């Protein structure tokens, strides 16, 4: 733009002669963009109503660039925009509504409310849509970081607008404008006095409309308002019903995200108030659209509610059979709250799940289900490559401790000592360490018993050095038992010390050493020693036997310690 033209535009912008408007308005149609922009800026600077009205009248002809210039000074044309909104002229009203929404003129929302409520206004629908559009824009500003380039405080604007919306909501029976209800719910929080009063009184004229918007609106702000009641200890019953009735995927995703891995105390209390969940009684494929974490939360949702247990089971079944990893884990854990043949079959199938945590969650409840062969299944899983599965088995078979085994040892026959001892070593991670302490005990009987236990539980090789140390014990009974225990540890060091024992001053020690050397020689010829084979066969029989066995209390209380597959009374599925 030339300097001369700029001077001319500056004069037209500042002169008190209203005829300047007649010069500037035609300049808006210039083919030169710089002249268009200069004329627009001059009209905005003049603050002349006639010029502003002309801008609104031409609003649909202004391109994005010129509209953005107007938006930089939103208050300049607000009067002209208000007049346009209230105009009966269709084109002018449309321009006014579009301009109000484009420049975010929130101060005009009360005018839009009046226009929307006016039954005689032919453009009431347009005013209602514009009002809702401005409410959405204001909500976005409130939800996002404050833009300090604009001097307007969105919180103050919100307070100003809510007052007008509250009055309009109270007149709902007269205007029946859904857009006004949505705009109101977008901008209030759950503590709003008017909203609380309506939700607590089903006879209120606006009650059904408010509940309907909360139930069906897809506005994120209204969804968040609805979800906020989940953490409200005094949430109105109507809002709890909305949480249960909404089954649309977007809302359900937000709800499950809100519930999270574990519902808060207030959320649990409110979920308990829910007796029926709409989506849980229908097509459960909606759950397939949920994320991994959301499926986990879906299980938490139904289990925390008071809904029909059969429906809860169907949700658990669906997720356990075809859900995501976290969903299946939660469903497997929740399955513990269901009994019966169907639940038992579902639990057995879940034992073959590809996720170790799912397997572990089901293993923890297997014994309580009374499923035939449950103990065999548990024992057969103790060697799982997954630590979480092994830990679960140990927790289920926590009675099998080394201490209790040692207490009952003297009352057991050889086969039971072997089979149960192998199991105890697998289950009790402290077994070898506890046996080492027994080998170092001051009591001769305890040391001898520990030496007898070591090979029976397959721990002789783990305690080779400790056993060798006992070959020089002052007591020849201890030395003899140590020599016998080393028959199951074939190393050069063991063979050497056993040969030295052939010269021991005690005949019984010499005989024990000679017998162990012979067994080691035989073991060198065979792939497995006779003892190892017998132990494995005994352990296999332990897993396969389905006969009767004593109760676990008697078994580990010292009366009996043997067959383990039926450690609890079996019950029909």
Coordinates of C-alpha atoms in Angstrom, one line a residue:
X1 CA 0.0 0.0 0.0
X2 CA 1.3 3.4 -1.0
X3 CA 2.0 6.0 1.7
X4 CA -0.6 8.3 0.1
X5 CA -3.3 5.7 0.3
X6 CA -2.4 4.9 3.9
X7 CA -2.7 8.6 4.8
X8 CA -6.1 8.7 3.1
X9 CA -7.3 5.7 5.1
X10 CA -6.0 7.2 8.4
X11 CA -7.9 10.4 7.7
X12 CA -11.1 8.5 6.9
X13 CA -10.7 6.5 10.1
X14 CA -10.3 9.5 12.3
X15 CA -12.5 12.2 10.7
X16 CA -15.7 13.1 12.4
X17 CA -17.5 13.4 9.1
X18 CA -20.0 10.4 8.8
X19 CA -19.7 10.6 5.1
X20 CA -16.4 8.8 5.5
X21 CA -18.4 5.6 5.9
X22 CA -19.8 6.0 2.4
X23 CA -16.3 6.1 1.1
X24 CA -14.9 3.2 3.1
X25 CA -17.8 0.7 2.5
X26 CA -17.3 0.5 -1.3
X27 CA -13.6 0.0 -0.7
X28 CA -14.5 -3.4 0.8
X29 CA -15.3 -4.6 -2.7
X30 CA -11.9 -3.5 -4.1
X31 CA -9.9 -6.1 -6.0
X32 CA -6.8 -4.9 -4.1
X33 CA -6.6 -6.9 -0.9
X34 CA -4.6 -4.2 0.8
X35 CA -7.3 -1.7 0.1
X36 CA -10.0 -4.1 1.4
X37 CA -8.0 -4.7 4.6
X38 CA -7.3 -0.9 5.1
X39 CA -10.9 0.0 4.6
X40 CA -12.0 -2.7 7.1
X41 CA -9.5 -1.5 9.7
X42 CA -10.7 2.1 9.3
X43 CA -14.4 1.0 9.7
X44 CA -13.5 -0.8 12.9
X45 CA -11.5 2.2 14.2
X46 CA -14.3 4.6 13.6
X47 CA -16.7 2.8 15.9
X48 CA -19.6 4.1 13.7
X49 CA -22.8 2.0 14.0
X50 CA -23.6 2.5 10.4
X51 CA -20.2 1.1 9.3
X52 CA -20.5 -1.8 11.7
X53 CA -24.0 -2.6 10.5
X54 CA -22.6 -2.7 6.9
X55 CA -19.8 -5.1 8.0
X56 CA -22.4 -7.5 9.4
X57 CA -24.6 -7.1 6.4
X58 CA -21.7 -8.1 4.2
X59 CA -20.4 -10.8 6.6
X60 CA -21.3 -13.7 4.3
X61 CA -19.2 -12.0 1.6
X62 CA -16.1 -11.5 3.7
X63 CA -13.4 -14.0 3.3
X64 CA -11.6 -15.8 6.2
X65 CA -8.8 -13.2 6.2
X66 CA -11.1 -10.3 6.7
X67 CA -13.2 -12.1 9.2
X68 CA -10.1 -12.8 11.3
X69 CA -9.3 -9.1 11.3
X70 CA -12.8 -8.4 12.8
X71 CA -12.2 -11.2 15.4
X72 CA -9.1 -9.3 16.6
X73 CA -11.5 -6.6 18.0
X74 CA -14.7 -8.6 18.9
X75 CA -16.3 -5.9 20.9
X76 CA -16.2 -3.3 18.1
X77 CA -19.2 -4.7 16.2
X78 CA -21.1 -6.4 19.0
X79 CA -23.9 -3.9 18.9
X80 CA -24.4 -4.4 15.1
X81 CA -24.3 -8.2 15.6
X82 CA -26.9 -8.0 18.4
X83 CA -29.2 -6.0 16.1
X84 CA -28.7 -8.6 13.4
X85 CA -29.5 -11.5 15.7
X86 CA -32.8 -9.9 16.7
X87 CA -33.7 -8.9 13.1
X88 CA -36.5 -10.6 11.3
X89 CA -34.5 -10.4 8.1
X90 CA -33.3 -14.0 7.4
X91 CA -30.0 -13.1 5.7
X92 CA -29.1 -10.5 8.2
X93 CA -30.0 -12.8 11.2
X94 CA -27.9 -15.6 9.7
X95 CA -24.9 -13.2 9.3
X96 CA -25.3 -12.0 12.8
X97 CA -25.4 -15.5 14.3
X98 CA -22.4 -16.6 12.2
X99 CA -20.5 -13.5 13.1
X100 CA -21.2 -14.0 16.8
X101 CA -20.0 -17.5 16.7
X102 CA -16.9 -16.7 14.6
X103 CA -15.7 -13.9 16.9
X104 CA -16.7 -15.7 20.1
X105 CA -18.9 -12.8 21.2
X106 CA -20.1 -14.5 24.5
X107 CA -21.7 -11.3 25.7
X108 CA -24.4 -11.9 23.1
X109 CA -25.5 -15.2 24.6
X110 CA -28.3 -13.5 26.6
X111 CA -29.6 -12.0 23.4
X112 CA -29.5 -15.4 21.7
X113 CA -31.4 -16.8 24.6
X114 CA -34.1 -14.2 24.2
X115 CA -34.3 -14.8 20.4
X116 CA -34.5 -18.6 20.9
X117 CA -37.3 -18.3 23.5
X118 CA -39.3 -15.9 21.3
X119 CA -42.1 -18.1 19.9
X120 CA -42.8 -15.4 17.3
X121 CA -39.2 -15.3 16.1
X122 CA -39.0 -17.1 12.7
X123 CA -35.2 -17.6 13.4
X124 CA -35.5 -19.1 16.9
X125 CA -34.0 -22.4 15.8
X126 CA -31.0 -20.6 14.4
X127 CA -30.6 -18.6 17.6
X128 CA -30.7 -21.8 19.6
X129 CA -28.0 -23.5 17.5
X130 CA -25.8 -20.4 17.7
X131 CA -26.2 -20.3 21.5
X132 CA -25.1 -23.9 21.8
X133 CA -22.2 -23.3 19.5
X134 CA -21.0 -20.4 21.6
X135 CA -21.4 -22.5 24.8
X136 CA -19.2 -25.2 23.2
X137 CA -16.6 -22.6 22.3
X138 CA -16.6 -21.1 25.8
X139 CA -16.4 -24.6 27.3
X140 CA -13.3 -25.3 25.2
X141 CA -11.7 -22.1 26.5
X142 CA -12.5 -23.0 30.0
X143 CA -11.1 -26.5 29.6
X144 CA -7.9 -25.4 27.9
X145 CA -5.1 -23.2 29.0
X146 CA -5.9 -19.5 29.3
X147 CA -5.0 -17.4 26.3
X148 CA -3.7 -14.1 27.8
X149 CA -3.6 -12.4 24.5
X150 CA -7.3 -11.9 25.0
X151 CA -8.2 -9.7 28.0
X152 CA -11.4 -11.6 28.5
X153 CA -11.5 -13.9 31.6
X154 CA -13.4 -17.0 30.5
X155 CA -14.4 -17.7 34.1
X156 CA -16.0 -14.3 34.5
X157 CA -17.8 -14.7 31.1
X158 CA -19.1 -18.1 32.3
X159 CA -20.5 -16.7 35.5
X160 CA -22.2 -13.9 33.5
X161 CA -23.7 -16.4 31.0
X162 CA -24.8 -19.0 33.6
X163 CA -27.1 -16.4 35.3
X164 CA -29.1 -16.0 32.0
X165 CA -29.1 -19.7 31.3
X166 CA -30.4 -20.5 34.8
X167 CA -33.4 -18.2 34.3
X168 CA -34.1 -19.7 30.9
X169 CA -33.9 -23.3 32.2
X170 CA -36.5 -22.3 34.8
X171 CA -38.8 -21.2 31.9
X172 CA -38.3 -24.5 30.1
X173 CA -42.0 -25.4 30.1
X174 CA -42.6 -22.2 28.0
X175 CA -39.9 -22.5 25.3
X176 CA -38.9 -26.2 25.3
X177 CA -35.5 -25.4 23.8
X178 CA -33.1 -28.4 24.1
X179 CA -30.2 -26.2 22.9
X180 CA -30.7 -24.0 26.0
X181 CA -30.5 -27.0 28.3
X182 CA -27.4 -28.3 26.6
X183 CA -25.7 -24.9 26.8
X184 CA -26.6 -24.8 30.5
X185 CA -25.2 -28.2 31.2
X186 CA -22.0 -27.5 29.3
X187 CA -21.2 -24.5 31.5
X188 CA -22.3 -25.5 35.0
X189 CA -20.7 -27.9 37.4
X190 CA -22.5 -30.5 39.6
X191 CA -22.6 -28.1 42.5
X192 CA -24.8 -25.6 40.7
X193 CA -27.8 -24.8 42.9
X194 CA -30.3 -24.7 40.0
X195 CA -29.1 -28.0 38.6
X196 CA -29.1 -29.7 42.0
X197 CA -32.7 -28.5 42.7
X198 CA -33.9 -29.9 39.4
X199 CA -32.2 -33.3 39.7
X200 CA -33.6 -33.8 43.2
X201 CA -37.2 -33.1 42.2
X202 CA -38.6 -35.4 39.5
X203 CA -41.7 -33.1 39.5
X204 CA -39.7 -30.1 38.3
X205 CA -40.8 -29.0 34.8
X206 CA -37.2 -29.2 33.5
X207 CA -36.3 -32.5 35.2
X208 CA -37.1 -34.8 32.2
X209 CA -35.3 -32.5 29.8
X210 CA -32.2 -32.3 31.9
X211 CA -32.1 -36.1 32.4
X212 CA -32.6 -36.6 28.7
X213 CA -29.7 -34.4 27.7
X214 CA -27.5 -36.1 30.3
X215 CA -28.5 -39.4 28.9
X216 CA -28.1 -38.7 25.2
X217 CA -25.8 -35.7 24.6
X218 CA -22.6 -36.4 22.8
X219 CA -21.0 -33.2 24.0
X220 CA -17.8 -34.0 25.8
X221 CA -18.5 -31.3 28.4
X222 CA -21.8 -32.8 29.3
X223 CA -20.3 -36.3 29.4
X224 CA -17.7 -35.0 31.9
X225 CA -20.4 -33.4 34.0
X226 CA -22.3 -36.7 34.1
X227 CA -19.2 -38.6 35.0
X228 CA -18.3 -36.2 37.8
X229 CA -21.3 -37.5 39.8
X230 CA -19.4 -40.8 40.1
X231 CA -17.2 -39.3 42.7
X232 CA -20.0 -37.4 44.4
X233 CA -21.0 -39.1 47.8
X234 CA -24.4 -37.4 47.5
X235 CA -25.0 -37.9 43.8
X236 CA -28.7 -37.6 42.9
X237 CA -30.4 -40.9 42.1
X238 CA -31.2 -39.6 38.6
X239 CA -27.5 -39.2 37.7
X240 CA -26.7 -42.7 38.9
X241 CA -29.4 -44.0 36.6
X242 CA -27.9 -42.1 33.7
X243 CA -24.5 -43.7 34.4
X244 CA -26.2 -47.1 34.2
X245 CA -28.4 -46.3 31.2
X246 CA -25.9 -44.9 28.8
X247 CA -24.5 -47.6 26.5
X248 CA -23.1 -45.5 23.6
X249 CA -19.5 -46.4 23.0
X250 CA -18.0 -42.8 23.4
X251 CA -19.7 -42.4 26.8
X252 CA -18.8 -45.9 27.9
X253 CA -15.2 -45.4 27.0
X254 CA -15.1 -42.2 29.1
X255 CA -16.9 -43.9 32.0
X256 CA -14.6 -46.9 32.1
X257 CA -11.6 -44.6 31.9
X258 CA -13.0 -42.6 34.8
X259 CA -13.5 -45.9 36.9
X260 CA -9.8 -46.8 36.2
X261 CA -8.0 -49.8 37.6
X262 CA -9.7 -49.5 40.9
X263 CA -12.8 -47.3 41.6
X264 CA -12.5 -44.7 44.4
X265 CA -14.4 -45.2 47.6
X266 CA -17.1 -42.8 46.5
X267 CA -17.3 -44.4 43.1
X268 CA -17.7 -47.9 44.7
X269 CA -20.5 -46.6 46.8
X270 CA -22.3 -45.1 43.8
X271 CA -21.7 -48.2 41.6
X272 CA -23.3 -50.3 44.3
X273 CA -26.5 -48.2 43.9
X274 CA -26.8 -49.5 40.3
X275 CA -29.1 -52.4 39.9
X276 CA -29.2 -52.6 36.2
X277 CA -26.6 -51.8 33.5
X278 CA -28.1 -51.2 30.1
X279 CA -25.3 -52.4 27.9
X280 CA -24.5 -55.4 30.1
X281 CA -27.9 -56.9 29.3
X282 CA -27.6 -56.4 25.5
X283 CA -25.0 -56.9 22.8
X284 CA -21.7 -57.3 24.7
X285 CA -19.7 -56.7 21.5
X286 CA -19.6 -53.0 22.5
X287 CA -16.9 -54.2 25.0
X288 CA -14.7 -55.3 22.0
X289 CA -14.3 -51.7 21.1
X290 CA -12.9 -50.8 24.5
X291 CA -9.1 -50.5 25.2
X292 CA -7.1 -52.9 27.3
X293 CA -7.5 -50.8 30.4
X294 CA -11.2 -50.0 29.7
X295 CA -12.1 -53.7 29.6
X296 CA -10.4 -54.2 33.0
X297 CA -12.6 -51.3 34.3
X298 CA -15.7 -52.9 32.7
X299 CA -15.2 -55.9 35.0
X300 CA -14.7 -53.6 38.0
X301 CA -17.9 -51.8 37.0
X302 CA -20.2 -54.8 36.9
X303 CA -18.7 -56.5 39.9
X304 CA -19.0 -53.3 42.0
X305 CA -22.7 -52.9 41.0
X306 CA -25.7 -54.6 42.4
X307 CA -26.9 -55.9 39.0
X308 CA -28.2 -59.4 38.5
X309 CA -25.4 -61.9 39.0
X310 CA -26.3 -63.9 35.9
X311 CA -25.7 -60.8 33.8
X312 CA -22.5 -60.0 35.6
X313 CA -21.3 -63.6 34.9
X314 CA -22.1 -63.1 31.2
X315 CA -19.9 -60.0 31.1
X316 CA -17.1 -61.8 32.9
X317 CA -17.5 -64.8 30.5
X318 CA -17.4 -62.6 27.4
X319 CA -14.2 -60.7 28.5
X320 CA -12.5 -63.9 29.8
X321 CA -13.1 -65.7 26.5
X322 CA -12.3 -62.9 24.0
X323 CA -11.1 -59.9 25.9
X324 CA -7.8 -58.1 26.0
X325 CA -5.0 -59.1 28.3
X326 CA -5.9 -56.8 31.2
X327 CA -9.6 -57.5 30.7
X328 CA -9.0 -61.3 30.9
X329 CA -6.9 -60.9 34.0
X330 CA -9.7 -58.9 35.8
X331 CA -12.3 -61.4 34.6
X332 CA -10.3 -64.3 35.8
X333 CA -10.0 -62.7 39.3
X334 CA -13.7 -61.8 39.3
X335 CA -14.6 -65.4 38.4
X336 CA -13.8 -66.4 42.0
X337 CA -17.2 -64.8 43.0
X338 CA -19.2 -67.2 40.8
X339 CA -19.8 -70.9 41.6
X340 CA -21.5 -73.7 39.7
X341 CA -20.8 -76.0 36.8
X342 CA -20.6 -73.2 34.2
X343 CA -18.1 -71.2 36.3
X344 CA -16.0 -74.3 36.9
X345 CA -15.9 -75.1 33.2
X346 CA -14.9 -71.5 32.4
X347 CA -12.2 -71.7 35.1
X348 CA -10.8 -74.9 33.6
X349 CA -10.7 -73.4 30.1
X350 CA -9.0 -70.2 31.5
X351 CA -6.1 -72.4 32.8
X352 CA -5.0 -72.7 29.1
X353 CA -5.0 -69.0 28.6
X354 CA -1.9 -67.6 26.9
X355 CA -1.4 -65.1 29.6
X356 CA 0.4 -66.4 32.8
X357 CA -1.4 -63.9 35.1
X358 CA -4.8 -65.2 33.9
X359 CA -3.7 -68.7 34.7
X360 CA -2.5 -67.6 38.1
X361 CA -5.7 -65.8 38.9
X362 CA -7.7 -69.0 38.2
X363 CA -5.3 -71.3 40.0
X364 CA -5.8 -69.4 43.2
X365 CA -9.5 -70.3 43.2
X366 CA -9.2 -73.9 41.9
X367 CA -9.2 -75.7 45.2
X368 CA -12.3 -73.9 46.5
X369 CA -14.2 -75.0 43.5
X370 CA -14.1 -78.7 44.4
X371 CA -13.3 -79.7 40.8
X372 CA -12.1 -83.3 40.5
X373 CA -8.4 -83.5 39.8
X374 CA -7.8 -79.9 41.0
X375 CA -4.9 -80.9 43.1
X376 CA -3.3 -82.9 40.3
X377 CA -3.7 -79.8 38.1
X378 CA -2.1 -77.6 40.7
X379 CA 0.8 -80.0 41.3
X380 CA 1.4 -80.4 37.6
X381 CA 1.7 -76.7 37.2
X382 CA 4.4 -76.1 39.9
X383 CA 7.1 -76.4 37.3
X384 CA 5.6 -73.7 35.0
X385 CA 8.2 -71.5 33.3
X386 CA 6.3 -68.4 34.6
X387 CA 7.1 -67.2 38.1
X388 CA 3.6 -65.8 38.6
X389 CA 2.1 -69.2 38.0
X390 CA 4.5 -70.9 40.3
X391 CA 3.8 -68.3 43.0
X392 CA 0.1 -68.9 42.7
X393 CA 0.5 -72.7 43.1
X394 CA 2.7 -72.1 46.2
X395 CA 0.0 -69.9 47.6
X396 CA -2.7 -72.6 47.0
X397 CA -0.5 -75.3 48.5
X398 CA 0.8 -73.2 51.3
X399 CA 0.2 -76.0 53.8
X400 CA 3.1 -77.9 52.2
X401 CA 5.9 -76.3 54.2
X402 CA 9.2 -77.9 55.0
X403 CA 8.6 -77.3 58.7
X404 CA 5.4 -79.4 58.7
X405 CA 7.0 -82.0 56.5
X406 CA 9.9 -82.3 58.9
X407 CA 7.5 -82.6 61.9
X408 CA 5.6 -85.5 60.2
X409 CA 8.7 -87.2 58.7
X410 CA 9.2 -89.9 61.3
X411 CA 5.6 -91.1 60.9
X412 CA 5.8 -91.5 57.1
X413 CA 6.7 -94.6 55.1
X414 CA 9.5 -94.4 52.5
X415 CA 7.3 -93.9 49.4
X416 CA 5.3 -91.1 51.0
X417 CA 8.5 -89.5 52.3
X418 CA 9.9 -89.4 48.7
X419 CA 6.7 -88.2 46.9
X420 CA 5.7 -85.6 49.5
X421 CA 9.3 -84.4 50.0
X422 CA 9.8 -83.7 46.3
X423 CA 6.6 -81.7 46.3
X424 CA 7.5 -79.7 49.5
X425 CA 10.8 -78.7 47.9
X426 CA 9.0 -77.4 44.8
X427 CA 6.4 -75.5 46.8
X428 CA 8.5 -74.2 49.7
X429 CA 11.3 -71.9 48.4
X430 CA 12.9 -72.0 51.9
X431 CA 13.1 -75.8 52.0
X432 CA 16.8 -76.1 51.1
X433 CA 17.8 -73.2 53.4
X434 CA 15.9 -74.7 56.3
X435 CA 17.4 -78.1 55.7
X436 CA 20.9 -76.5 55.7
X437 CA 20.1 -75.1 59.2
X438 CA 19.0 -78.6 60.3
X439 CA 22.4 -80.0 59.1
X440 CA 24.1 -77.5 61.4
X441 CA 21.9 -78.2 64.4
X442 CA 23.6 -79.1 67.7
X443 CA 21.2 -82.0 68.2
X444 CA 22.5 -85.3 66.8
X445 CA 18.9 -86.5 66.0
X446 CA 18.2 -83.4 64.0
X447 CA 21.4 -83.7 62.0
X448 CA 20.7 -87.4 61.3
X449 CA 17.1 -86.7 60.3
X450 CA 18.3 -83.8 58.0
X451 CA 20.7 -86.2 56.3
X452 CA 17.9 -88.7 55.7
X453 CA 15.6 -85.9 54.3
X454 CA 18.2 -84.4 51.9
X455 CA 18.2 -87.2 49.3
X456 CA 14.5 -87.8 49.6
X457 CA 13.6 -84.3 48.6
X458 CA 16.3 -84.1 46.0
X459 CA 18.5 -81.6 47.9
X460 CA 21.6 -83.7 48.5
X461 CA 23.4 -82.2 45.5
X462 CA 22.5 -78.7 46.7
X463 CA 24.0 -79.3 50.1
X464 CA 27.0 -81.3 49.0
X465 CA 29.6 -79.3 50.9
X466 CA 27.5 -79.2 54.1
X467 CA 27.1 -83.0 54.0
X468 CA 30.8 -83.6 53.4
X469 CA 31.6 -81.5 56.5
X470 CA 29.5 -84.0 58.5
X471 CA 31.7 -86.9 57.4
X472 CA 34.1 -85.8 60.1
X473 CA 31.4 -85.5 62.8
X474 CA 32.4 -87.0 66.2
X475 CA 29.3 -89.2 66.1
X476 CA 29.7 -92.2 63.9
X477 CA 25.9 -92.4 63.4
X478 CA 26.0 -89.0 61.8
X479 CA 29.0 -89.9 59.6
X480 CA 27.3 -93.1 58.5
X481 CA 24.1 -91.2 57.5
X482 CA 26.2 -88.6 55.7
X483 CA 27.9 -91.3 53.7
X484 CA 24.5 -92.8 52.7
X485 CA 23.2 -89.4 51.7
X486 CA 26.2 -88.9 49.3
X487 CA 25.1 -91.9 47.3
X488 CA 23.0 -89.4 45.4
X489 CA 25.7 -86.9 44.6
X490 CA 28.1 -88.1 41.9
X491 CA 31.1 -85.8 41.9
X492 CA 34.9 -86.4 42.1
X493 CA 35.0 -84.8 45.5
X494 CA 32.3 -87.1 46.8
X495 CA 33.9 -90.2 45.5
X496 CA 37.2 -89.2 47.0
X497 CA 35.8 -88.6 50.5
X498 CA 33.8 -91.8 50.4
X499 CA 37.0 -93.8 49.6
X500 CA 38.6 -92.1 52.6
X501 CA 35.7 -93.3 54.7
X502 CA 36.5 -96.9 53.9
X503 CA 39.3 -96.5 56.5
X504 CA 37.0 -94.9 59.1
X505 CA 37.3 -96.3 62.6
X506 CA 33.6 -97.2 62.6
X507 CA 32.5 -100.4 60.8
X508 CA 29.1 -99.0 60.1
X509 CA 30.6 -95.9 58.5
X510 CA 32.8 -98.1 56.3
X511 CA 29.8 -100.1 55.2
X512 CA 27.8 -97.0 54.5
X513 CA 30.6 -95.6 52.4
X514 CA 31.1 -98.8 50.5
X515 CA 27.4 -99.1 49.8
X516 CA 27.3 -95.5 48.5
X517 CA 30.3 -96.1 46.2
X518 CA 28.6 -99.1 44.7
X519 CA 25.5 -97.2 44.1
X520 CA 27.4 -94.4 42.5
X521 CA 29.1 -97.0 40.2
X522 CA 25.8 -98.4 39.3
X523 CA 24.5 -94.9 38.6
X524 CA 27.4 -94.3 36.3
X525 CA 26.3 -97.2 34.2
X526 CA 22.6 -96.3 34.2
X527 CA 21.1 -93.0 33.0
X528 CA 19.2 -92.7 36.2
X529 CA 19.7 -94.3 39.6
X530 CA 17.2 -96.8 41.0
X531 CA 16.2 -94.2 43.7
X532 CA 15.7 -91.5 41.1
X533 CA 13.5 -93.7 39.0
X534 CA 11.5 -94.9 42.0
X535 CA 11.0 -91.3 43.1
X536 CA 9.8 -90.1 39.7
X537 CA 7.4 -93.1 39.5
X538 CA 6.1 -92.3 43.0
X539 CA 5.6 -88.6 42.0
X540 CA 3.9 -89.6 38.8
X541 CA 1.5 -91.9 40.7
X542 CA 0.9 -88.9 43.0
X543 CA -0.3 -86.8 40.1
X544 CA -2.3 -89.6 38.5
X545 CA -4.0 -91.1 41.5
X546 CA -7.7 -90.2 41.8
X547 CA -8.4 -92.3 44.9
X548 CA -9.5 -91.2 48.3
X549 CA -7.0 -89.5 50.5
X550 CA -7.0 -87.9 54.0
X551 CA -8.1 -84.4 54.6
X552 CA -5.4 -81.7 54.4
X553 CA -5.7 -80.9 58.1
X554 CA -4.9 -84.4 59.1
X555 CA -2.3 -84.8 56.4
X556 CA -0.2 -81.9 57.6
X557 CA -1.2 -82.1 61.2
X558 CA 1.2 -85.0 61.7
X559 CA -1.1 -88.0 61.2
X560 CA -0.5 -88.5 57.5
X561 CA 1.6 -86.9 54.8
X562 CA 1.2 -88.5 51.5
X563 CA -1.0 -88.6 48.5
X564 CA -1.6 -85.1 47.5
X565 CA -4.0 -85.0 44.5
X566 CA -7.0 -85.3 46.9
X567 CA -5.8 -83.0 49.7
X568 CA -9.3 -81.7 50.1
X569 CA -12.6 -83.6 49.9
X570 CA -13.6 -83.7 46.2
X571 CA -17.1 -82.4 45.4
X572 CA -19.2 -82.8 42.2
X573 CA -18.8 -80.0 39.7

